XYZ file of C-alpha atoms in Angstrom:
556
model
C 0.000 0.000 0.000
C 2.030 3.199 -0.904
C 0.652 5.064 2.268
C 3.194 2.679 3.872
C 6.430 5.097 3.326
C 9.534 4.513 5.077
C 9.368 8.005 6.578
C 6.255 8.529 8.442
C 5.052 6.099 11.527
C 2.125 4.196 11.518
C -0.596 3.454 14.139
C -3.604 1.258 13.809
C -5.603 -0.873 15.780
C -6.253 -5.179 14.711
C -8.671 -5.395 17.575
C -10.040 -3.166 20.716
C -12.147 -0.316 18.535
C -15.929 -0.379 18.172
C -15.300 -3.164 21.252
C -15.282 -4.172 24.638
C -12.111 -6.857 24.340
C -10.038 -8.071 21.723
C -7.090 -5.399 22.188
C -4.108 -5.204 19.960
C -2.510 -2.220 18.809
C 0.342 -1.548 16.488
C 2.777 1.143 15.599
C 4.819 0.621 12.812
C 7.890 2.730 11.647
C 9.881 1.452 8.370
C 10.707 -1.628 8.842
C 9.673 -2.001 12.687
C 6.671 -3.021 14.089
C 5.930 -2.921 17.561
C 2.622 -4.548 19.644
C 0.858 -3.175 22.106
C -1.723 -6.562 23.738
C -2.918 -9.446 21.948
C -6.537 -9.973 23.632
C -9.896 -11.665 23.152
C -13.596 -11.087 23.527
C -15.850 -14.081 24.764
C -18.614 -14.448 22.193
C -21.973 -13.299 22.476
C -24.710 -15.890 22.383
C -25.336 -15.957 18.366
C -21.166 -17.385 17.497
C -23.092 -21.082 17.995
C -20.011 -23.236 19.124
C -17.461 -20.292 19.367
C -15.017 -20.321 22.381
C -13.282 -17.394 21.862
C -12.781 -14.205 19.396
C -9.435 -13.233 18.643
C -7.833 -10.387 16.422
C -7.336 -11.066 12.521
C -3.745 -10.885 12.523
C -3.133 -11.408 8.240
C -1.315 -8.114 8.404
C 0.880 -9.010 11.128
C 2.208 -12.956 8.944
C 2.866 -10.828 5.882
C 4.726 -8.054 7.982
C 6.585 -10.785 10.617
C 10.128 -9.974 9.819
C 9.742 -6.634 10.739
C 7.932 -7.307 14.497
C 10.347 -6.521 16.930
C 8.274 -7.441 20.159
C 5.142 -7.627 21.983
C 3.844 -5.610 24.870
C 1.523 -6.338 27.603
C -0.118 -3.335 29.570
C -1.113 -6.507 32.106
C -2.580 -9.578 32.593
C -6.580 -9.640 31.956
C -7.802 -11.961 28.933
C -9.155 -9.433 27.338
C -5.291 -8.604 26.786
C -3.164 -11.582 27.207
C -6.205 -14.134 26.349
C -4.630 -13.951 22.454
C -1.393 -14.966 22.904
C -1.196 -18.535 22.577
C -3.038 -18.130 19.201
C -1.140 -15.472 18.076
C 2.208 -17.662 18.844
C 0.750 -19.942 16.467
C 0.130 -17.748 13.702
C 3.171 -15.393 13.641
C 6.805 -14.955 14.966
C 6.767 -13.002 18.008
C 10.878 -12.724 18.885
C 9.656 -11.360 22.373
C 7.099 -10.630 25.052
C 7.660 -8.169 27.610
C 5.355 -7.932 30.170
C 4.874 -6.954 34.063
C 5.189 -9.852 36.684
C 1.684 -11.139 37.503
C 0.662 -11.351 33.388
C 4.467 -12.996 32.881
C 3.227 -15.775 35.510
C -0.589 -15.789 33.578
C 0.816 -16.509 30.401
C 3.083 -18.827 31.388
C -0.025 -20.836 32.521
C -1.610 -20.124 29.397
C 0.976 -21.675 27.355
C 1.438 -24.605 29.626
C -2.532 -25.501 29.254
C -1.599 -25.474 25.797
C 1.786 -27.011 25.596
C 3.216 -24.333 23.836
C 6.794 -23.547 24.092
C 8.184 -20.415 24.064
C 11.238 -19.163 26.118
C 11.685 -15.104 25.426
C 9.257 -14.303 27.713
C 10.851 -11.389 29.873
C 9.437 -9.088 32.916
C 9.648 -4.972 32.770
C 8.904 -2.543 35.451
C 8.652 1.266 35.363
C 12.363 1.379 35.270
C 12.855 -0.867 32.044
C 13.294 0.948 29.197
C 13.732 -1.327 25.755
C 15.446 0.339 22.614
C 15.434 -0.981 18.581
C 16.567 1.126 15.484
C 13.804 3.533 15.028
C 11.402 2.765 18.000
C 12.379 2.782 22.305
C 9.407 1.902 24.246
C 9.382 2.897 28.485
C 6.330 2.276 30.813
C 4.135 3.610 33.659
C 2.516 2.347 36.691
C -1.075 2.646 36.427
C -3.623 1.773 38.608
C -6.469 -1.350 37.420
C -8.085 -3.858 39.275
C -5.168 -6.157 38.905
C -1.303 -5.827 40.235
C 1.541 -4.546 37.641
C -0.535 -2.954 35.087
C 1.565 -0.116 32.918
C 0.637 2.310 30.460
C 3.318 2.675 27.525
C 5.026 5.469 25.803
C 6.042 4.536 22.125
C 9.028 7.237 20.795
C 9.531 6.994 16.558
C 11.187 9.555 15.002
C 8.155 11.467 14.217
C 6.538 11.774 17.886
C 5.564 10.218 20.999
C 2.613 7.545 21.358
C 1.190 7.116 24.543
C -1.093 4.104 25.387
C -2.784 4.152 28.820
C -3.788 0.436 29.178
C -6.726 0.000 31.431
C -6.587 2.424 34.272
C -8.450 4.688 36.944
C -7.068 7.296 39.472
C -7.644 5.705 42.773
C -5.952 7.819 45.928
C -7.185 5.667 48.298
C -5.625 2.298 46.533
C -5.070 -1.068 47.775
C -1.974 -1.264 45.931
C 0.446 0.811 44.678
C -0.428 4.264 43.614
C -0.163 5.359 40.119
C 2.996 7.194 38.777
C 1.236 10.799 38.394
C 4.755 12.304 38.102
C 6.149 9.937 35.403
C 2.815 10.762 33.754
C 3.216 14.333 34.047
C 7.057 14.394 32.949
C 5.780 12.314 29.876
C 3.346 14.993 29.294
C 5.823 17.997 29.482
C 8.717 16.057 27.400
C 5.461 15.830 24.707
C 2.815 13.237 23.668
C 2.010 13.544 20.017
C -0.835 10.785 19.924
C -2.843 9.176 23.353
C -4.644 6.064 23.217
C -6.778 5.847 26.183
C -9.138 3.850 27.824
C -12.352 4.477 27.374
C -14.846 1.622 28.927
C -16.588 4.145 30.749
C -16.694 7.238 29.497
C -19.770 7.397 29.591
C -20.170 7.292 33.689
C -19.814 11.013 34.948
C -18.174 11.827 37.792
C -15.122 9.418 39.442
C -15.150 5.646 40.384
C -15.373 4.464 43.390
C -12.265 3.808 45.110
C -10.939 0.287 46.261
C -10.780 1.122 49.985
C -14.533 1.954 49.856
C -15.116 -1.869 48.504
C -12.715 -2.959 51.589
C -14.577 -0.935 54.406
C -18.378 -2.065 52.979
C -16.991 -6.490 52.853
C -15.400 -5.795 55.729
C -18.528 -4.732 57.769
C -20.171 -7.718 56.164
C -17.464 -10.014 57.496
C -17.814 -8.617 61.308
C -21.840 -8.367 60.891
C -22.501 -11.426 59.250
C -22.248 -15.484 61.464
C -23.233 -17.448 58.378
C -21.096 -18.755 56.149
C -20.126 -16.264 53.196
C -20.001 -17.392 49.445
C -18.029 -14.477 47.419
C -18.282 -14.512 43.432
C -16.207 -11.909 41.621
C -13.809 -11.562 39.155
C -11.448 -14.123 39.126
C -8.623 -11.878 37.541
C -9.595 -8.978 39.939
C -5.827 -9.451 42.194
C -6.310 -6.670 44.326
C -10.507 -7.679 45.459
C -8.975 -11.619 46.436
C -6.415 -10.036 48.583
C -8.635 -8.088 50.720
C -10.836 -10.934 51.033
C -7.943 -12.951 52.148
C -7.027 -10.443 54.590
C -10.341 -10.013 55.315
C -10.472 -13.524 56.595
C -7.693 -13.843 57.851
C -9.138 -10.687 60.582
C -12.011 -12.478 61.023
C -10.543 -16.023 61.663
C -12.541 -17.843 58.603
C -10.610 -20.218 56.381
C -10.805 -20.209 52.352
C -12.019 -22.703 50.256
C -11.945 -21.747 46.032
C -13.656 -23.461 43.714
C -13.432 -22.741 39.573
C -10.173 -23.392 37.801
C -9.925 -19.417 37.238
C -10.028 -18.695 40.758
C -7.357 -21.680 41.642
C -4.688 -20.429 38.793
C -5.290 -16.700 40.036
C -4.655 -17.446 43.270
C -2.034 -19.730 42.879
C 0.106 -17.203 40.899
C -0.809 -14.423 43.374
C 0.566 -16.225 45.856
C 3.844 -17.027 43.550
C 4.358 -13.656 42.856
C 4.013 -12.337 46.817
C 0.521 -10.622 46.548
C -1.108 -12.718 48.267
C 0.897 -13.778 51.515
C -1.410 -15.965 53.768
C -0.916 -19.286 51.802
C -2.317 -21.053 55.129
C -5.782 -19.928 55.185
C -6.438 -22.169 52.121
C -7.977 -25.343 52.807
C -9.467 -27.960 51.023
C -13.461 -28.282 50.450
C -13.479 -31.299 52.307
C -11.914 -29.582 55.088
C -14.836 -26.542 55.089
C -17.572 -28.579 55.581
C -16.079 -29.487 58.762
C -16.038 -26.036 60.317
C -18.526 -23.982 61.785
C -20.516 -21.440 59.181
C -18.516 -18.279 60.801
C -15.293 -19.737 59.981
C -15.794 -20.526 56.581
C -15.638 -18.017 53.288
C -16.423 -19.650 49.728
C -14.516 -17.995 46.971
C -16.000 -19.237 43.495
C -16.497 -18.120 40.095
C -19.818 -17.330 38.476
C -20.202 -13.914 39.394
C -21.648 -13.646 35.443
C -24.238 -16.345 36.032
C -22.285 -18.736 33.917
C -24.025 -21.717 33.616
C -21.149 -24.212 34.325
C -19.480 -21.932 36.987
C -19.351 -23.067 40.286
C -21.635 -20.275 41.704
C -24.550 -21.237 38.885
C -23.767 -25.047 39.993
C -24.286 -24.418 43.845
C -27.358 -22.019 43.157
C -28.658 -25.141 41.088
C -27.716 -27.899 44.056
C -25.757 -29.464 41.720
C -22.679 -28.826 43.034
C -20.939 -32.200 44.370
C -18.777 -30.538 47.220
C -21.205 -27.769 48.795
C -24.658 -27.534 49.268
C -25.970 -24.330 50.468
C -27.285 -23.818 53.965
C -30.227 -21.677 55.099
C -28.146 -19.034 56.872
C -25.209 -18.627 54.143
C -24.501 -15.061 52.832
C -23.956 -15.166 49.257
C -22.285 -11.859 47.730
C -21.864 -10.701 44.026
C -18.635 -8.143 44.776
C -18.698 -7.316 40.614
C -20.261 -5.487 37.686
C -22.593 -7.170 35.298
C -20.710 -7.455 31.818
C -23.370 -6.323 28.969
C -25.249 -9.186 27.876
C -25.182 -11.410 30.820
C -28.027 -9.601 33.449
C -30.560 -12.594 32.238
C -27.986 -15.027 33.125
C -26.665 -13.216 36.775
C -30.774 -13.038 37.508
C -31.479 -16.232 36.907
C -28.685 -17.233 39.340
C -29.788 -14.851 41.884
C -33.181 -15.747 41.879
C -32.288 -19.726 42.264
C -30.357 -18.739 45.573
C -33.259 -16.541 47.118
C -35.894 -19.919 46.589
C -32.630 -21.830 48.919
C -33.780 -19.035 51.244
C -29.773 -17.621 51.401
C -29.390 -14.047 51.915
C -27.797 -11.938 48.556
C -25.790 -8.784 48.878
C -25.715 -7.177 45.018
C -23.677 -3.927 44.054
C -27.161 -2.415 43.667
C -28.655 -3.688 47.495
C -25.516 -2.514 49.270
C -23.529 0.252 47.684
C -19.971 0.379 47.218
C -18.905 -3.988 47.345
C -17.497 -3.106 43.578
C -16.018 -1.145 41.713
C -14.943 -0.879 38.471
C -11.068 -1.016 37.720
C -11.724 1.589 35.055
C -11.642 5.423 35.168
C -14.855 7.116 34.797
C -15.062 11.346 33.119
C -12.796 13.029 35.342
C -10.486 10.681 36.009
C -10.419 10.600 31.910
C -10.121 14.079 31.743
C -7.007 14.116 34.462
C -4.864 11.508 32.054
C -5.772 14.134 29.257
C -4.215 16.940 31.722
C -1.587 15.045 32.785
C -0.269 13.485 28.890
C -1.044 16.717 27.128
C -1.370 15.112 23.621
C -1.512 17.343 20.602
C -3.513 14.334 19.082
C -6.343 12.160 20.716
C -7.760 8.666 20.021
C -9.874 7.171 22.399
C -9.624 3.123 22.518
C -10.806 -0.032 23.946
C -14.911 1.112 23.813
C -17.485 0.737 21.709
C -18.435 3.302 19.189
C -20.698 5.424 21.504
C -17.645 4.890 24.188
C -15.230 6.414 21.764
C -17.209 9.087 21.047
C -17.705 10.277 24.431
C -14.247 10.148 25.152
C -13.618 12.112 22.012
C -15.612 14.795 23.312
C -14.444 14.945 26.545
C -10.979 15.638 24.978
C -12.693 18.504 23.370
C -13.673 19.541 26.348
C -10.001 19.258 27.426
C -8.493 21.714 24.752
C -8.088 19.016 22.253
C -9.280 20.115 18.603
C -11.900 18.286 17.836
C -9.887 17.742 14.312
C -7.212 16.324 16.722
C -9.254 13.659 17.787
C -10.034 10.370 15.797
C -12.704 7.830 16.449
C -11.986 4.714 14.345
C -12.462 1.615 13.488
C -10.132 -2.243 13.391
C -7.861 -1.693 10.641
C -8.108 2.324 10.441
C -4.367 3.197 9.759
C -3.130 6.890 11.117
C 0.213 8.439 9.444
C 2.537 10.219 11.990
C 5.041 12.521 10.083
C 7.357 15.183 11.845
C 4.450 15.527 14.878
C 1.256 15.886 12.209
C -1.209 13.213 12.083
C -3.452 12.370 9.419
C -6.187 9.039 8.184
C -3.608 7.185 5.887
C -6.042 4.080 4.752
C -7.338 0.757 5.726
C -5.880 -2.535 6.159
C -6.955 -5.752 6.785
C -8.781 -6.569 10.572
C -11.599 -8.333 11.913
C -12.691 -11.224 14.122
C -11.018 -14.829 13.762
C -13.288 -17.624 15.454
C -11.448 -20.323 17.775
C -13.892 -22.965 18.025
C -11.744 -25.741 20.469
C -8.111 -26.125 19.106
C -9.260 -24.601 15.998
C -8.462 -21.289 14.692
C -10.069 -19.723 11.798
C -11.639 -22.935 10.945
C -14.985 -21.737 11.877
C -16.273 -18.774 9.474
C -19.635 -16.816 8.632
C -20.810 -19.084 6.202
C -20.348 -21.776 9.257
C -22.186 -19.677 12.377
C -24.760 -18.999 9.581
C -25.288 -22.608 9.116
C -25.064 -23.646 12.965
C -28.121 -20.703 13.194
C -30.130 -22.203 10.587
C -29.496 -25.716 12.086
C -30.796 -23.585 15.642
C -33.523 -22.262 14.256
C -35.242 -24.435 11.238
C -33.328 -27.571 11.933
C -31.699 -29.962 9.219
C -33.550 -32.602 7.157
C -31.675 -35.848 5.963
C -32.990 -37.115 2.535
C -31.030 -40.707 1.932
C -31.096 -42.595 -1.480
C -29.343 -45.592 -3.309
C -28.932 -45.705 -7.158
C -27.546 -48.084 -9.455
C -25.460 -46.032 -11.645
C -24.466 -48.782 -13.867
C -28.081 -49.655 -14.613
C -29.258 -45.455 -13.461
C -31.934 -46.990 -11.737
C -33.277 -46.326 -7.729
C -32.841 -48.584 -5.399
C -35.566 -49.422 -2.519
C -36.870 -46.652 -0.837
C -35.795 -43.003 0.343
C -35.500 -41.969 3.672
C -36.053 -39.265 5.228
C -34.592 -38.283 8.833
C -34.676 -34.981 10.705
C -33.196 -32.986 13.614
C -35.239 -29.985 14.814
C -37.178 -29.689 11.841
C -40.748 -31.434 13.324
C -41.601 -34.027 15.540
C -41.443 -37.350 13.241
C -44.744 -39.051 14.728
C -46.988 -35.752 14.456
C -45.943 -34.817 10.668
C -45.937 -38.530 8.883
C -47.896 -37.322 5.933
C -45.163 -34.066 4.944
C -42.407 -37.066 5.516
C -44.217 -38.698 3.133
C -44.412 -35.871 0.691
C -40.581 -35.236 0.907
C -39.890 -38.705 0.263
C -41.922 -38.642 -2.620
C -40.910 -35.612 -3.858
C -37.290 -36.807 -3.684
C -38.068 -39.617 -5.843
C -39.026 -37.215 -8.376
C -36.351 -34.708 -8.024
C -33.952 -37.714 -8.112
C -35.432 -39.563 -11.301
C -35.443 -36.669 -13.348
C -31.802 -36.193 -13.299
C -30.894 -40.649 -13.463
C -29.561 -41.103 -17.171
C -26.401 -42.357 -18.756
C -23.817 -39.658 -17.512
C -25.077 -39.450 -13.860
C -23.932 -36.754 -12.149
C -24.289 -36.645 -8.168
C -24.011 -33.258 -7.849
C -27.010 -32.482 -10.228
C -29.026 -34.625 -8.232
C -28.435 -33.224 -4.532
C -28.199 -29.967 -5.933
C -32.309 -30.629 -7.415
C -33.307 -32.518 -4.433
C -32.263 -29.430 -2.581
C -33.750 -27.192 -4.491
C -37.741 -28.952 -4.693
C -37.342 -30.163 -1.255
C -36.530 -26.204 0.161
C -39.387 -24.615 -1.871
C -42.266 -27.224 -0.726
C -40.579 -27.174 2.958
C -40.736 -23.207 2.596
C -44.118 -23.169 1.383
C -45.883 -25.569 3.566
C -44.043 -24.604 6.877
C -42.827 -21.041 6.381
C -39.001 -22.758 7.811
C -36.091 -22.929 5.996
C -34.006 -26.105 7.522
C -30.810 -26.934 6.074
C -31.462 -29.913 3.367
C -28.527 -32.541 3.380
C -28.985 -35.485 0.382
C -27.058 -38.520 0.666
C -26.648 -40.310 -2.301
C -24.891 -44.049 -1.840
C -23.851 -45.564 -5.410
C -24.806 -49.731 -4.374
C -23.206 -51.707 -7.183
C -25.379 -55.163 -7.930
């Protein structure tokens, strides 16, 4: 593409725009590339059979000689979650990221026995250097340990990437860097990339310590035993519960394989300390109520969570008792309130008491700034050029405005799309083109393997079902042989519709006798006994099921 000139520096986004997820950004300068996260999205209900979403990386295989590394801003799926796919597709020469996502991928590529040995840990102080491009990092504060924001130099400005942050004062880890943030800002940031997931909540977020003071008065107020579902990857909420518990003299029992690898690499990496307040299930329902805490997935009403399976009583290990507390310490993710109700109402017909974020304020908060914290990175970076990320479109544009409302010129400021490439040149910034992004299905090992024309069949097959039609021919003597079958799969029920059965099968006989002469071709014969059989299934049942014609060849 000639917009791709040696000279200027390019930025674009394969994933993270338009979206909540998914987040990989690139900047590209001659013949450099550099990556900023290499996320997924979970899909939504109509990807039939999909497991995860992942980033079209085509431009990345045709441009791997020139990728000099990968960076991760930290360790939530939503950035990490890619990588083992991405290892597969393209040459990555090396990761750099902080210590709690170095010890989540790690586990990542385990589960998937991937090898791959350049996988290094940065801090604030690291600063990495290639031809054209040095990259240097700042501590931000998320709802998980060690998450940076990055600051990109090329020869023809400075691109600053925020991660996922908020400005928390009152933290329960380490502050964020406001002075490295500001000093960034003063040396001069020609492009920032910032968070936007909720720019569209006014005001600030609550801070962490308010979550801590509200579970901790639940803790002393509460004798029951207390079940806790939240987000796994949430560091900082698991280690005030365990020090929470710890207080209180109650023991911890986990359950979801989530939970057990977060807390197992917490404890690895030093954020969590009390290793001994673990025990086993077995060991919990020996105690007394008051000296037991559940910590489980399921938080999203996941059906096969362990939350959704103790709501049902189908748990194996815990049943739930008539004075257990049972608290929801997170946000509902779009799309799933159905699924959290339906798991909430289950546990109030058990007759267990439920604590939500909306019954008792301030037992979550979200690890991501809200306006004025949005507008105080904006003060503090400076940026002669602004483009919100990691949002959908009515995110972005929020954001956008707010940088407006920051001094940014609102022809500064770009909302775009996957693939949308921007051209840096001497500190000017322009829309350079388009190149190729979009979603990749992984259905189990598989990547790619599952496309549109697949989910749309999997929807039909949902929907109108599939109908079977099975024949033998001679094709020596082009004659049929015994009778045709028809078999179906949520099309109708077999014993209540014998006489439109009937009617395929004999239109199939048609269909398939019309086309039997010398030259027989098999293709011309499924392709008319699709054709009859989806027009007379169309018109006598207003459905459109998938039609799949077996023909056998049976030689006498």
């Amino acid at each position: 593409m000639k917009f791709f000139e040696n000279e200027d520096t390019k930025i674009f986004a394969l994933g993270g725009l338009g979206e909540v997820g998914k987040n990989m950004y690139c900047v590209m300068h001659n013949n450099e590339i550099v990556i900023t996260d290499a996320g997924i999205t979970f899909p939504e209900g109509d990807l039939m059979g999909v497991d995860y979403v992942i980033p079209d990386v085509s431009f990345l295989k045709k441009n791997e000689t020139k990728i000099k590394a990968l960076f991760i801003t930290h360790g939530h799926e939503d950035h990490i979650g890619g990588i083992p796919f991405l290892l597969q597709t393209v040459n990555i020469p090396i990761i750099y990221a902080p210590n709690q996502a170095v010890g989540l991928i790690r586990k990542k590529l385990e589960d998937r026995n991937i090898q791959y040995k350049n996988l290094v840990v940065y801090d604030e102080r690291t600063k990495v250097k290639f031809k054209y491009i040095s990259v240097e990092f700042f501590r931000t504060t998320h709802s998980i340990p060690d998450s940076h924001g990055i600051c990109i130099t090329t020869p023809n400005g400075t691109v600053v990437t925020t991660g996922d942050f908020k400005f928390d004062l009152t933290p329960i880890g380490p502050m964020a860097n406001l002075h490295k943030m500001a000093d960034i800002g003063k040396r001069g940031v020609t492009l920032l990339l910032s968070d936007s997931t909720n720019a569209l909540n006014e005001g600030m977020s609550a801070s962490e310590s308010k979550v801590d003071d509200a579970l901790s008065e639940i803790f002393k107020r509460e004798t029951g035993r207390i079940i806790i579902a939240t987000f796994a990857s949430n560091i900082y909420r698991l280690k005030h519960i365990v020090d929470t518990c710890k207080r209180n003299g109650r023991k911890i029992t986990t359950f979801g394989r989530s939970m057990e690898n977060n807390i197992e690499i917490s404890i690895q990496g030093g954020y969590i300390k009390n290793k001994d307040i673990f025990i086993s299930a077995e060991e919990a329902n020996h105690l007394p109520p008051n000296k037991v805490c559940l910590l489980c997935t399921g938080s999203q009403g996941e059906p096969l969570a362990a939350l959704s399976r103790i709501a049902d009583g189908s748990h194996k290990q815990i049943k739930l008792q008539p004075d257990d507390i049972v608290i929801f310490s997170s946000s509902t993710i779009p799309g799933n309130a159905i699924s959290i109700s339906r798991t909430i109402n289950k546990l109030y017909l058990k007759g267990v008491k439920v604590f939500t974020n909306t019954s008792l304020s301030d037992i979550h908060t979200s690890g991501h700034g809200s306006e004025e914290e949005l507008k105080l990175m904006i003060r503090l970076m400076k940026p002669k050029y602004f483009m919100p990320f990691h949002g959908e479109y009515r995110m972005l544009k929020r954001h956008a405005d707010i940088g407006v409302l920051c001094g940014i010129p609102k022809e500064n400021t770009f909302v775009l799309g996957n693939g949308d490439v921007l051209s840096m040149y001497k500190g000017k910034i322009k829309r350079a083109g388009v190149i190729q992004a979009g979603d990749v299905y992984v259905d189990g090992n598989r990547i790619g393997d599952v496309g549109v024309a697949v989910i749309k069949d999997r929807k039909i097959m949902a929907n109108d079902g599939i109908v079977v039609m099975i024949a033998n021919i001679d094709v020596a003597n082009a004659k049929l042989l015994g009778k045709i079958n028809i078999t179906t799969r949520g099309f109708v029920l077999v014993n209540e519709n014998e006489a439109l059965l009937k009617d395929l099968e004999s239109i199939s006989k048609k269909a398939i006798l019309s086309k039997l002469h010398n030259t027989i071709s098999f293709a011309d014969i499924k392709t008319e006994v699709t054709n009859v059989l989806t027009s007379y299934i169309q018109e006598k049942t207003g459905r459109r099921p998938i039609i799949l014609p077996v023909i056998m060849d049976i030689k006498k």
